Structures are given as structure tokens and as C-alpha cells.
Coordinates of C-alpha atoms and ligand atoms in Angstrom, one line a residue:
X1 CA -30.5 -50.3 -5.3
X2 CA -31.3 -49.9 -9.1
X3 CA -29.0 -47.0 -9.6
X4 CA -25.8 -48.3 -9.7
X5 CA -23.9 -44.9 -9.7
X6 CA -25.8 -44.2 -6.2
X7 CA -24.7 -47.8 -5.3
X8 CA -21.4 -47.2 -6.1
X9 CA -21.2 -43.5 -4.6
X10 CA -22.6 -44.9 -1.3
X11 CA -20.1 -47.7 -1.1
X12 CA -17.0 -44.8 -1.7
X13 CA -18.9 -42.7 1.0
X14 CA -18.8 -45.2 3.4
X15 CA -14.8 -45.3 2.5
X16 CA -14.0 -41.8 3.0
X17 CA -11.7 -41.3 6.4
X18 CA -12.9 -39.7 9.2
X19 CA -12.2 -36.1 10.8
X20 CA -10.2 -38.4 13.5
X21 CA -8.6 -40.8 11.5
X22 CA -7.2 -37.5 9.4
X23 CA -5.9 -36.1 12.4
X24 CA -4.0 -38.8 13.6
X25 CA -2.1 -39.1 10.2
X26 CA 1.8 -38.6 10.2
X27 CA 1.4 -36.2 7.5
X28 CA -1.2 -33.9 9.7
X29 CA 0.4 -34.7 12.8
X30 CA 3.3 -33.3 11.9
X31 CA 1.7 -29.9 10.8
X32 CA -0.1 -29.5 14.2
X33 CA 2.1 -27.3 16.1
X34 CA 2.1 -24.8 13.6
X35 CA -1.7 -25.1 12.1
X36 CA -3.2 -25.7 15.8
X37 CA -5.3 -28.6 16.5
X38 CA -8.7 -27.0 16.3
X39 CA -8.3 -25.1 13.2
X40 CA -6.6 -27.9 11.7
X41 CA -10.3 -30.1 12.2
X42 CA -11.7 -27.5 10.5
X43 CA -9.9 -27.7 7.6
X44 CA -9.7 -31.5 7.8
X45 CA -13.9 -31.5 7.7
X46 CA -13.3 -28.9 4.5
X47 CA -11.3 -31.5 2.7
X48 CA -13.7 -34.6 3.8
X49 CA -16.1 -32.5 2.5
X50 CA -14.9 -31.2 -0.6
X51 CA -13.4 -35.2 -1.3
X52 CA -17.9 -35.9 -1.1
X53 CA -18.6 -33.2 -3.3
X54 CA -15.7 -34.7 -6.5
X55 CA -16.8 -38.1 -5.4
X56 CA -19.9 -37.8 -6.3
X57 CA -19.5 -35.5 -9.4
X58 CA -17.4 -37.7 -10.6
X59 CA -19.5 -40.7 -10.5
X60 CA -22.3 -38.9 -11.8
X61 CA -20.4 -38.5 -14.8
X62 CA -19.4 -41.5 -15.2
X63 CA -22.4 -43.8 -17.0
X64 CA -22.4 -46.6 -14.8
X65 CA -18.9 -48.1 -15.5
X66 CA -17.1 -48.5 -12.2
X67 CA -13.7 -47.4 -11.3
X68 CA -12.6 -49.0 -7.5
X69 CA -12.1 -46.4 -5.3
X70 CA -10.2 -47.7 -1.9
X71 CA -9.5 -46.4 1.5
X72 CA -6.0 -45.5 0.6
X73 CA -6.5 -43.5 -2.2
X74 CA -9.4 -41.7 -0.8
X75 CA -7.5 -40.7 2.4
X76 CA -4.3 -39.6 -0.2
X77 CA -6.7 -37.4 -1.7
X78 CA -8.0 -36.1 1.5
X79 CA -4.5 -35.3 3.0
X80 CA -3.8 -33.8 -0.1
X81 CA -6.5 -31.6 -0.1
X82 CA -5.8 -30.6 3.4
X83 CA -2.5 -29.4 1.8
X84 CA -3.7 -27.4 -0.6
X85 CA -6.3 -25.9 2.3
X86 CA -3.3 -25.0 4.7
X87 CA -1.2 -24.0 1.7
X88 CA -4.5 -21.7 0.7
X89 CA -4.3 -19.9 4.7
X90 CA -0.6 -19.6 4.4
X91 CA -0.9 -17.9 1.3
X92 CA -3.7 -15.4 2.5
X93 CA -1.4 -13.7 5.1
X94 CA 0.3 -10.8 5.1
X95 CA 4.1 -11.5 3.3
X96 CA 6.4 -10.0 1.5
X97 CA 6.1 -9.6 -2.1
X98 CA 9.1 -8.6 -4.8
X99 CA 7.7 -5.4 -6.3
X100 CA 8.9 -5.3 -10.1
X101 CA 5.8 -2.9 -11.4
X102 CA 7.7 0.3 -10.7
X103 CA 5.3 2.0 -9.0
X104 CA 7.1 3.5 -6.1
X105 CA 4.0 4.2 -3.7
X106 CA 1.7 1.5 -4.5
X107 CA -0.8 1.5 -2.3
X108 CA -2.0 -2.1 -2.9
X109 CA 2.0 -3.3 -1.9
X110 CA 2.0 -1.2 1.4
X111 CA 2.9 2.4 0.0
X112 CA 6.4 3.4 1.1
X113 CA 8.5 0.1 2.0
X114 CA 10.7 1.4 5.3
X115 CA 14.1 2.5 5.9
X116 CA 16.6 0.5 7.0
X117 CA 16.5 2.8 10.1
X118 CA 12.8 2.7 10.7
X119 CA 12.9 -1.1 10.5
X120 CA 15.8 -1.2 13.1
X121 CA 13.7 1.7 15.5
X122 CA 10.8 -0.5 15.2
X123 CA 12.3 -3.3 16.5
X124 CA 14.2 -1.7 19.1
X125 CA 11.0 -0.3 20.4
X126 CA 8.9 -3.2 19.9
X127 CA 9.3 -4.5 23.8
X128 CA 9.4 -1.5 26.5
X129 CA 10.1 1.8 25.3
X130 CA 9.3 5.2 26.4
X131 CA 6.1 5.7 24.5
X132 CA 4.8 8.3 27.4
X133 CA 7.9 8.3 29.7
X134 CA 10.0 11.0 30.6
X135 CA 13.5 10.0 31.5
X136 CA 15.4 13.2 32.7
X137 CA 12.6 13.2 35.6
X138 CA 11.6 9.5 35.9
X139 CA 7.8 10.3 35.6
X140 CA 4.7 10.0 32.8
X141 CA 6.2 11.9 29.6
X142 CA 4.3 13.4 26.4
X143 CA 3.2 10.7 23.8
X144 CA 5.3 11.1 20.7
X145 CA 6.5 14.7 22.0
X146 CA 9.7 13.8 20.0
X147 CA 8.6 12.9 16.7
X148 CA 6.2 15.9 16.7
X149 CA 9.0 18.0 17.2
X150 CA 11.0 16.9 14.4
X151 CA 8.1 17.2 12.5
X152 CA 8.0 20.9 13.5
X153 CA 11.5 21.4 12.7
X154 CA 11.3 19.8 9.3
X155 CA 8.2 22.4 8.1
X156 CA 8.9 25.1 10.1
X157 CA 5.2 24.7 12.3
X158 CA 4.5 25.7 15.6
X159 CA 2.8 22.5 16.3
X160 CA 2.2 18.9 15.0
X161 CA 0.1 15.7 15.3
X162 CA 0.2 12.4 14.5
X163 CA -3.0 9.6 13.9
X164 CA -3.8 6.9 12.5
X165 CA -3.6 7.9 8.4
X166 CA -4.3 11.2 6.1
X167 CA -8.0 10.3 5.9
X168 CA -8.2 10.4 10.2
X169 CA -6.1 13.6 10.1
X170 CA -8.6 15.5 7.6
X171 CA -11.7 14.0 9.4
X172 CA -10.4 15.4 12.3
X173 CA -9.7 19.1 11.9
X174 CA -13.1 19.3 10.6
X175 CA -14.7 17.6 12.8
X176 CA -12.6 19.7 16.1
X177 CA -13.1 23.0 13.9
X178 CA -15.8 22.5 10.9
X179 CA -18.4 20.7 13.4
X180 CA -21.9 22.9 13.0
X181 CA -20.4 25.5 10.8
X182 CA -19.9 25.9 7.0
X183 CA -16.6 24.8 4.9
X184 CA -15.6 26.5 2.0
X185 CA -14.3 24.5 -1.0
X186 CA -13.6 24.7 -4.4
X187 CA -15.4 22.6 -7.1
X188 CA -12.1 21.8 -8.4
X189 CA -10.9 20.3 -5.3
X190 CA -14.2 18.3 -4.2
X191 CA -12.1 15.2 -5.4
X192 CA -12.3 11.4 -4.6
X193 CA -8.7 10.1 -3.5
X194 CA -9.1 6.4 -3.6
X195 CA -9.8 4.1 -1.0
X196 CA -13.1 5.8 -0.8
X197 CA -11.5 9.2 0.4
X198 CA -14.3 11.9 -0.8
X199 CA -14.1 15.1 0.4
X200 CA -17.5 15.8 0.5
X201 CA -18.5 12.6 2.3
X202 CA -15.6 13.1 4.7
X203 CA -17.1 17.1 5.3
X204 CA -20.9 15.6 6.1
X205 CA -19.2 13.1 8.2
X206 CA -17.4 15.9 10.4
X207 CA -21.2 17.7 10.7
X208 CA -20.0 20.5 8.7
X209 CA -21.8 22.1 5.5
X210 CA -20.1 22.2 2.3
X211 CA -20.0 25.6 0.5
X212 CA -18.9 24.9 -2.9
X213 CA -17.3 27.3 -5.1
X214 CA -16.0 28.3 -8.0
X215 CA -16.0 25.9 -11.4
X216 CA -14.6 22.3 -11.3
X217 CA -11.8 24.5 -13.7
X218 CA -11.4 28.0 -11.9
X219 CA -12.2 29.5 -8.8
X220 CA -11.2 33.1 -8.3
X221 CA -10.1 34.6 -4.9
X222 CA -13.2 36.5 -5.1
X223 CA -15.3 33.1 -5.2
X224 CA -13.6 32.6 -1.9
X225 CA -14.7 36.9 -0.6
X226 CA -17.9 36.5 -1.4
X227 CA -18.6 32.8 -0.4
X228 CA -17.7 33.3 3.6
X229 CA -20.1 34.9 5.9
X230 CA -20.9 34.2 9.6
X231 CA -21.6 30.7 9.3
X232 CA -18.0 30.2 8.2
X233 CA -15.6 28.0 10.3
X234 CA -12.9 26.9 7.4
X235 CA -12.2 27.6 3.9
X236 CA -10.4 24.1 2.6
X237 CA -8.1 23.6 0.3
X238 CA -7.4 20.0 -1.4
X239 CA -4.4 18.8 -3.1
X240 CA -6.3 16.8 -5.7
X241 CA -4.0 14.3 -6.3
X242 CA -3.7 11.4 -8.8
X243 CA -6.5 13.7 -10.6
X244 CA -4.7 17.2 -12.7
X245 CA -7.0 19.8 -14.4
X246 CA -4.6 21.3 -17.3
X247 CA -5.6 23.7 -19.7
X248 CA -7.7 27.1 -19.0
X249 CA -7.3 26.7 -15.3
X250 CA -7.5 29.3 -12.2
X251 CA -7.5 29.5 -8.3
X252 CA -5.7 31.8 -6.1
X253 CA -2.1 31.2 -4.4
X254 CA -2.3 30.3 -1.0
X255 CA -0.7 33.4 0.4
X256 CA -3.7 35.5 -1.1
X257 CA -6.5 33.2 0.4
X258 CA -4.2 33.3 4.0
X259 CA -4.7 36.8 4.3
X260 CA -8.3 36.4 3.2
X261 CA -9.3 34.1 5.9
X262 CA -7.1 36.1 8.6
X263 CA -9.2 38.8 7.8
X264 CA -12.5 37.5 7.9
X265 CA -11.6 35.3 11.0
X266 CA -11.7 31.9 9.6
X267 CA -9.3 28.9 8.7
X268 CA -7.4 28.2 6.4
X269 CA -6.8 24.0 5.9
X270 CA -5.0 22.3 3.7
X271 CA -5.5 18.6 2.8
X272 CA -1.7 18.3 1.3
X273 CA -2.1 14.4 0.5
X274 CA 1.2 13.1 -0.2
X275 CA 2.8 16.4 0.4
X276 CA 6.6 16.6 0.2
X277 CA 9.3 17.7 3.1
X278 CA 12.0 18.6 0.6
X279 CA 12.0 20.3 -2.7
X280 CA 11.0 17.1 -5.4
X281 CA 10.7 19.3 -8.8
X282 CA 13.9 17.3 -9.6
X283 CA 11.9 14.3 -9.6
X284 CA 9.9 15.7 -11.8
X285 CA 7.4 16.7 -8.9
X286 CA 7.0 20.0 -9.0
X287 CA 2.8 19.6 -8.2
X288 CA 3.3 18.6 -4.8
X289 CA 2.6 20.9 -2.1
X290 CA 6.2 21.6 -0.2
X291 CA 4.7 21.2 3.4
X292 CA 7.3 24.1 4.6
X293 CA 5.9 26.4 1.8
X294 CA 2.0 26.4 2.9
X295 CA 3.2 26.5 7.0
X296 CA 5.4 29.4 6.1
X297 CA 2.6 30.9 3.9
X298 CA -0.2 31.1 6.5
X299 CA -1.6 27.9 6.2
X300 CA -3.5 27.6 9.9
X301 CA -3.4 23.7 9.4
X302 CA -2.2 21.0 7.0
X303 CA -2.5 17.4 7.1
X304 CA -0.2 14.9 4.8
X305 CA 0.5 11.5 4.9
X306 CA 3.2 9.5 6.4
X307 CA 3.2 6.9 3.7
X308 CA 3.7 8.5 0.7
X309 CA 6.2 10.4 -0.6
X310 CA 7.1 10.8 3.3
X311 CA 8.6 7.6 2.9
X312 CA 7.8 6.5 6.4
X313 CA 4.9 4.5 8.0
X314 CA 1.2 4.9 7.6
X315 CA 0.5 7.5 9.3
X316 CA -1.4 11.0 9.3
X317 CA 0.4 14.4 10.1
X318 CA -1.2 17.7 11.1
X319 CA 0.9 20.5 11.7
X320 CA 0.1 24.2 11.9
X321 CA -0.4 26.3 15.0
X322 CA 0.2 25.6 18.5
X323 CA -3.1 26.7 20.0
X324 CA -4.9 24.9 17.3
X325 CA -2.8 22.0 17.5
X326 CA -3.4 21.4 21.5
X327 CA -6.9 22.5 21.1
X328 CA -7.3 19.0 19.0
X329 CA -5.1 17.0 20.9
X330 CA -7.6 17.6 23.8
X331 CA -10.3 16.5 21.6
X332 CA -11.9 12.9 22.5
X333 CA -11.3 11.6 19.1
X334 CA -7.8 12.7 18.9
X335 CA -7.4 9.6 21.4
X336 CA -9.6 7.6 19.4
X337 CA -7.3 7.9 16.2
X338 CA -3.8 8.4 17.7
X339 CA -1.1 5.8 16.5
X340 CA 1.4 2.8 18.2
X341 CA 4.5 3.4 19.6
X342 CA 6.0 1.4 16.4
X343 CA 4.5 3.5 14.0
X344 CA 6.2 6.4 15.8
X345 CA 9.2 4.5 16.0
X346 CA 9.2 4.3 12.3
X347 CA 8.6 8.2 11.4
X348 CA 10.9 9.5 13.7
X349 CA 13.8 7.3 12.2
X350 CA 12.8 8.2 8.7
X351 CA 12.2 12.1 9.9
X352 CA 15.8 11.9 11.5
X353 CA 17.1 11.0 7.6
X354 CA 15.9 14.3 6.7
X355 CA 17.4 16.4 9.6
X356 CA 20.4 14.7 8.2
X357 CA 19.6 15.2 4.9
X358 CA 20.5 12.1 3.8
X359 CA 17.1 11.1 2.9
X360 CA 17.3 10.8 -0.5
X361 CA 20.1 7.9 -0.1
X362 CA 18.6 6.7 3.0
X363 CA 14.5 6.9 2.5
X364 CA 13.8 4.0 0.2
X365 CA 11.1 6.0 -1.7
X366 CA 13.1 8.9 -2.4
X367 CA 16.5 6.3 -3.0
X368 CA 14.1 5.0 -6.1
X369 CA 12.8 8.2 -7.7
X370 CA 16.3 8.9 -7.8
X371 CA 17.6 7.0 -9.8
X372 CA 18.3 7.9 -13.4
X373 CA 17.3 6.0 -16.5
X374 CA 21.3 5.2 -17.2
X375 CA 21.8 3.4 -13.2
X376 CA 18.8 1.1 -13.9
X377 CA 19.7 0.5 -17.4
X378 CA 23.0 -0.8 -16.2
X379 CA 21.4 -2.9 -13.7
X380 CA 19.2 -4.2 -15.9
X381 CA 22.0 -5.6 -18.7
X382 CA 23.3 -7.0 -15.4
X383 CA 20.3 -8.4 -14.8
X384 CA 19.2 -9.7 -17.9
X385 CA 23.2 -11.2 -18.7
X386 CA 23.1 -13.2 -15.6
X387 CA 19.8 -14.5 -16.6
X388 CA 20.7 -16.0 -20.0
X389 CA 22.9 -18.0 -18.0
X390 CA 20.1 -20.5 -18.0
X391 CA 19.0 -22.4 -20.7
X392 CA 15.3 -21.3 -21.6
X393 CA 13.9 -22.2 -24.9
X394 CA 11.0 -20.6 -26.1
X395 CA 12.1 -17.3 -23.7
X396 CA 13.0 -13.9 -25.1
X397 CA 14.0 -11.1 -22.6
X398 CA 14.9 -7.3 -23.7
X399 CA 15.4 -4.0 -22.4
X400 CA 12.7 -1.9 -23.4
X401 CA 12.4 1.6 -22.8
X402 CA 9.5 2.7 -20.5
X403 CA 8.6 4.8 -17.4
X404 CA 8.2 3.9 -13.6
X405 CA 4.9 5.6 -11.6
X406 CA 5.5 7.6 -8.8
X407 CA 2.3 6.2 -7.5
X408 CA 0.4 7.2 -3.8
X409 CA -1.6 9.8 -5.1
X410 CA 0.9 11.7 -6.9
X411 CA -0.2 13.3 -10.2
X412 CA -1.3 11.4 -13.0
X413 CA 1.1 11.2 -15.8
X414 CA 4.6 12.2 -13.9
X415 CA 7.0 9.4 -14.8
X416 CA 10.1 8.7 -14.7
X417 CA 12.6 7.5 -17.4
X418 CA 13.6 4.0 -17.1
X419 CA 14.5 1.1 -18.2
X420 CA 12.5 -2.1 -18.4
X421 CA 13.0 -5.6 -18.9
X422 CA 10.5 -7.4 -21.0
X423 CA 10.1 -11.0 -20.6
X424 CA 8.0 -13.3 -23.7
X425 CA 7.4 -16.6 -24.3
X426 CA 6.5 -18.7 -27.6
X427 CA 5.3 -21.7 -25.1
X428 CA 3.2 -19.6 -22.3
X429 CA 0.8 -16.0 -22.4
X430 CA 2.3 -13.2 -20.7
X431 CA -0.9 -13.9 -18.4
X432 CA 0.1 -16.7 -17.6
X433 CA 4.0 -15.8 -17.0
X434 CA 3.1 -13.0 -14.7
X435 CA 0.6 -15.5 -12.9
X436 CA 3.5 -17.8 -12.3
X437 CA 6.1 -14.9 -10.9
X438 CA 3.2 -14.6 -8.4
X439 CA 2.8 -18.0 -6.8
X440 CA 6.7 -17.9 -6.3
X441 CA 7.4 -18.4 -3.0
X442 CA 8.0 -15.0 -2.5
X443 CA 5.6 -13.4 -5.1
X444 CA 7.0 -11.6 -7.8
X445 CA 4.5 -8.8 -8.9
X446 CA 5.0 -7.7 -12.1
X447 CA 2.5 -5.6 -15.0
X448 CA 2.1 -6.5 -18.4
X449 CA 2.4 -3.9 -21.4
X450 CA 1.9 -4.2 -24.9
X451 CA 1.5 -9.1 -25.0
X452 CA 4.9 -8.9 -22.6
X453 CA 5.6 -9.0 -19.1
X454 CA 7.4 -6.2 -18.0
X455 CA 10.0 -6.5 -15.0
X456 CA 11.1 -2.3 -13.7
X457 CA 14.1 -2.6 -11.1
X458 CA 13.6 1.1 -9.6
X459 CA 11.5 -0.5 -7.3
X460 CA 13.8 -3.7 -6.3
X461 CA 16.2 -3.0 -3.6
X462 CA 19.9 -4.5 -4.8
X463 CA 19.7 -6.4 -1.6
X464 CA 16.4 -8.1 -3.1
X465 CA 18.2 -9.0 -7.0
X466 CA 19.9 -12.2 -5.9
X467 CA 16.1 -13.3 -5.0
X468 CA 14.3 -12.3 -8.0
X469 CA 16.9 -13.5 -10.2
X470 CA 16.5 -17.2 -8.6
X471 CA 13.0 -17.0 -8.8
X472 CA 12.8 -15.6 -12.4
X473 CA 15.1 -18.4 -13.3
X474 CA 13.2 -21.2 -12.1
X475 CA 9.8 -19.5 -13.4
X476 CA 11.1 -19.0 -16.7
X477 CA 12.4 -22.7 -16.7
X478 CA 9.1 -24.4 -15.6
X479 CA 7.2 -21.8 -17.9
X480 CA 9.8 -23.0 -20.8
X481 CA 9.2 -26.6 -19.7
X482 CA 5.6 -27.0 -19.5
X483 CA 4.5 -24.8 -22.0
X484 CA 1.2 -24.2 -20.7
X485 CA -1.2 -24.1 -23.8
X486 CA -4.2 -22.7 -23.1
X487 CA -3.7 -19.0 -24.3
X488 CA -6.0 -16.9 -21.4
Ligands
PLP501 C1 -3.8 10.2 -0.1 C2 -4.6 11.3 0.3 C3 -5.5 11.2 1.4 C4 -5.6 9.9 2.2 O1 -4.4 9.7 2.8 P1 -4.3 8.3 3.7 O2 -3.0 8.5 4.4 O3 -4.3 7.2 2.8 O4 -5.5 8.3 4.6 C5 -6.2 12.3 1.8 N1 -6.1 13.5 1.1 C6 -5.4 13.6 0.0 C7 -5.3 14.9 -0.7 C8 -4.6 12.5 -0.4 O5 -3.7 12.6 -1.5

């Protein structure tokens, strides 16, 4: 051949071990049980043919000169690839992650991490359990009958529902009530929630018509009057959120707009989003809808989620009353959306924190928002004492005044006071600091403010400290170490 690169990249083909030959290895051989012997060929065939692809870029590079390749450092850089490949799919799975951004609810971490009592309740109803059995008579019982009771009790409704999240719950009232008939809004509520939650999209989807209203500032109660007529089925009413409207602002308390749509024959819904069960002005929440407050004002139906500041699993909650209720749990896609006995497992422990009313030591998210600037601070010296314990040149931590973010949908700008602990380095960006924290073993998320990487306990557990102190530690020391240059 007259091209001695191809010569030489035919010759380290014909080196390269085969799918077999990889299989039979010690090193994947041992690995089998747990990677399976089928997907672990596949991902021995991606490393062979990764290995081809860097064989022959790298001899392409090269102008001719010859570097030996043999058979036992080709099948050491296969089996390492194959490493990195199964290291890759462990990675991708679901785990646990050490929260350190301070946002409470944060959606992309799972929302509201679970009591202690709804992890328990999960487990103990993870085998047989009686999801739709009645004890006192020995025969088929009521599907999460229970839960929807302590629901009721907790806001004061006649009825209640669970499915599958807030989104299901909203799609299905106005699918069951809205379907063919038109549904009042207000311009200022015709919001987009995130995670492609638009309330006009999710209207059209039901089959209803929107009838907007009103300016994307004020809508009067005489918006609403003049807006129903016979082709009215519901007049909705959305909590917008993570999106506020401040300044020369209008629309009419819900008690007025009850009596309206009693009158005129309609419904009234309410999409409360995150809602709350118990009074949170102290938390500096005084925006969200109190679910209690809109059943007890004449609210004919109002959906929240079980995720957010619920503090319990994903799940979505209708309550309201009882004929309308029953009239959508016979409905076909009530079925089609209803939830797992471990999801109601979960919400009926953290609902039973309430009825105690101890939820606000005992519901993680509520545990978190509660705690004052002065209890994180201390933790933090804490913290940061113990940390200086190790030698880390190049390292400087601080306490650094901040806020945390409630998060889930709750409104933009509400903070509360904490304390933060801000991590720099003279040897590594804070890019790549925070990059680091999250290939730990167990990843450490963290957010970086102002060229420093910012570490906010409200949302660490005490049980998890221990952890993210070791972790930090060795981070910090590798980071110190290597000294990574490039700057990204
Ligand atoms: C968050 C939110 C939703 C969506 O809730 P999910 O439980 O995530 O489906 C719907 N409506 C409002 C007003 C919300 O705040």
C-alpha cells in the first residue's frame, strides 16, 4: 500500500479485540450480573467502535511516523472505555442529589423531597396494602377514600380527588365540565406555568372556548357580568404563579365572582397552583391562595398540587363539591389519570402532619422555609469551621449574605433571608468548582452568584451535612490540587 498511515491503521485494526474476547475479560466479567449480558455487548461494540474511530484520527494526524500499537494496549483502552460507557448509564439514572441552591421546590430536583413519614408509608405500602379494600367488611373498598377525606377535613370541602399532577387535575374539570361550552378567563390569568402548562392550550385541549376578559392588568367583576351568557359552562380563575403583576392592578375578590356565577348558573374553578393548607404569610407568602379560604368562599372547584408547597408527592388535588366531585370520578378519564397506591401512601402521611399540626417541623418543605436567617447562619460557621480543618491552598470560603427561593411556582421575588457560604478559588473557575461538586458521587448541586460558588444549607437536611462536608472536602482538595487552568 502506498499510504503508510492506511497501512499502519489497517494493521491496528486488525489488532483491535473482539465483542467476545471483551466479554470474556475478568474486568467485564465481573460487571456482568449487574450490567446484564446483552446490554453489556452493546456497550462493548460502542467501545470497539469508538476505539476505530481515535484509532484512526489519531493516525491521520500523525504524518507518517509510526507509534506501535499492540493488542494489549488496544484491549486496555477498550475495557476502559467500556468503563467510562457503564459509568455514563449509571450516571443517567435517577439518584439522589445534595441540593445546596436553596431553592426549596425545585422542580428540576423533584419538587418537595418527602417526610420522613411519607417515606416510611411508602414503604410499608409498597407490597400488599389496602389500596381498594375495605377491612371492617372483608370486601372491595373505595380507592384512596382515606386520603380524600383528610384532604376534606384539612379545606373544609365536601369532596376531593386525587390524579396524577396539577396539570391532569385542571385538564380534567374542564374537560368533565368545560367540554363544548365557553370558559371565562381573565387576560391577566391566561399565564404559562412551566413545563409547558398554558392555560389556553390546556382550555382547547378540554374542547372548551376561551372567553377572555378584562386587561392583562385589570379585570373588573363587571368584565366577568357581561362576559357570561348561555354558552357559559365555567368562569376560571388562575393563580398565576412564578409570574406577579404589581402596580395599577384590579380583579374582583373571589366571594364577589361566587355569588356571580351562582347566580347566573355557572362555575366557578380555581387553578390554585401551589396553593397552601395553612396560613404561610409568615413565610413571607402571603400570595398564595389558602385552599380553605376559596372552598369556604364558594369556590365550586379548586385544583393544587401535591408537590409544592403541599410538601407531599406529585400529585394533583381537586376538591369542591360532592356532586361535582362524584360526577368526575365517574368520568372515563378520571381512571385514565388516577395515581398509585404509593403516591397515596405518601400524601396521606404528610396530610396526617397537618391534622397534627406538626407540619411545619415534620413536612421537609415547610421545616426549610422556616428557618430564620440566624439558625442557618449558625450552621453555616459550623459548617464552614469544620471545613478549614483541611488544608486547601488557593481556597477561600465566607458567609455571605443572600436569599433562598421558595421555588415551585411560587411568586417571583419572595425570598427568604439567609445565609450563604461562598466558596473561591485562585487555582480553578467557579464553573469549574460547581462542575466538580456535581460529578461527586453523590452530586452536589450548587449555583454560582457574582465569580463564586454559592453553597445555601436551608435546603440540606442536618442528617445530609456529614455528607456534603466529606464531599466538599475532597472537591475542594482535588480542585486545590490540580488547579485546573483553563478559565471556562
Ligand atoms: C404548578 C402549577 C400547575 C401545574 O402543576 P403540576 O402539579 O406541575 O402539574 C398548574 N397550575 C398552576 C396555577 C400552577 O402553579
Amino acid at each position: 500500500m502506498a499510504n503508510p498511515q492506511a497501512a499502519e491503521l489497517s494493521a491496528a485494526l486488525r489488532m483491535l479485540p473482539s465483542t467476545d474476547e471483551l466479554l470474556s475479560t475478568g474486568e467485564v466479567g465481573r460487571l456482568l450480573p449487574e450490567v446484564g449480558r446483552a446490554r453489556a455487548a452493546v456497550l462493548v461494540r460502542l467501545a470497539i467502535g469508538e476505539l476505530r474511530l481515535e484509532l484512526a484520527a489519531d493516525i491521520n494526524s500523525r504524518s507518517g511516523r509510526t507509534e506501535a500499537y499492540s493488542r494489549e494496549s488496544l484491549l486496555t483502552s477498550a475495557l476502559r472505555k467500556f468503563d467510562d460507557l457503564w459509568r455514563q448509564c449509571r450516571r443517567s439514572r435517577l439518584q439522589r442529589v445534595i441540593n445546596v441552591t436553596g431553592v426549596v421546590i425545585h422542580t428540576n430536583l423533584g419538587r418537595a423531597p418527602l417526610s420522613k413519614h411519607a417515606i416510611e408509608a411508602m414503604v410499608d405500602s409498597s407490597g400488599y396494602c389496602t389500596l381498594e379494600y375495605d377491612l371492617e367488611n372483608g370486601k372491595r373498598g373505595r380507592r384512596g377514600d382515606d386520603v380524600e377525606k383528610l384532604i376534606a377535613e384539612i379545606t373544609g370541602a365536601e369532596g376531593a380527588l386525587v390524579v396524577n399532577n396539577c396539570a391532569a387535575a385542571a385538564y380534567l374539570v374542564l374537560t368533565v365540565f368545560a367540554n363544548g361550552g365557553e370558559v371565562v378567563v381573565s387576560r391577566g390569568e391566561l399565564v404559562e406555568i412551566g413545563g409547558d402548562f398554558r392555560v389556553p392550550d390546556v382550555l382547547s385541549q378540554s374542547g372548551a372556548t376561551l372567553r377572555e376578559i378584562g386587561t392583562t392588568n385589570r379585570t373588573k367583576l363587571s368584565d366577568y357580568e357581561r362576559a357570561i351568557n348561555e354558552n357559559t359552562t365555567v368562569v376560571m380563575r388562575v393563580h398565576p404563579s412564578n409570574y406577579k403583576i404589581v402596580g395599577f392592578t384590579d380583579k374582583p375578590e373571589l366571594a364577589e365572582l361566587a355569588e356571580l356565577t351562582r347566580k347566573r348558573g355557572v362555575l366557578l374553578f380555581e387553578d390554585a397552583g401551589s396553593g397552601a393548607l395553612i396560613d404561610l404569610e409568615r413565610f413571607g407568602l402571603d400570595d398564595e391562595p389558602l385552599i380553605s379560604r376559596s372552598v369556604s368562599g364558594g369556590v365550586d372547584l379548586v385544583t393544587f398540587s401535591g408537590d409544592k408547597l403541599l410538601g407531599g408527592a406529585q400529585a394533583g388535588i381537586i376538591v369542591g363539591r360532592g356532586n361535582l366531585i362524584e360526577q368526575i370520578r365517574k368520568h372515563p378519564l378520571y381512571r385514565a389519570l388516577r395515581v398509585s397506591k404509593i403516591v397515596y401512601a405518601a400524601l396521606g402521611a404528610t396530610l396526617e402532619s397537618y391534622l397534627r399540626e406538626d407540619a411545619e417541623t415534620t413536612v421537609p418543605v415547610l421545616r426549610m422555609l422556616g428557618l430564620t436567617r440566624d439558625e442557618i447562619k449558625a450552621r453555616a460557621k459550623r459548617f464552614v469551621e469544620r471545613l478549614g480543618e483541611t488544608q486547601m491552598s488557593g481556597i477561600e470560603i465566607e458567609l455571605v449574605e443572600g436569599g433562598s427561593v421558595v421555588g415551585g411556582g411560587s411568586a417571583p421575588g419572595v425570598e427568604r433571608e439567609t445565609m450563604l457560604i461562598g466558596i473561591n478559588s485562585s487555582q480553578s473557575s467557579p464553573s469549574e468548582i460547581e462542575k466538580l461538586f456535581r460529578s461527586a458521587e453523590t452530586p452536589v448541586i450548587a449555583r454560582i452568584e457574582n465569580d463564586r460558588v454559592l453553597i445555601d444549607l436551608r435546603t440540606v437536611d442536618e442528617r445530609e451535612e456529614e455528607l456534603l462536608l466529606e464531599i466538599l472536602k475532597s472537591t475542594l482538595q482535588a480542585a486545590s490540587r490540580s488547579g485546573t487552568q483553563s478559565h471556562s
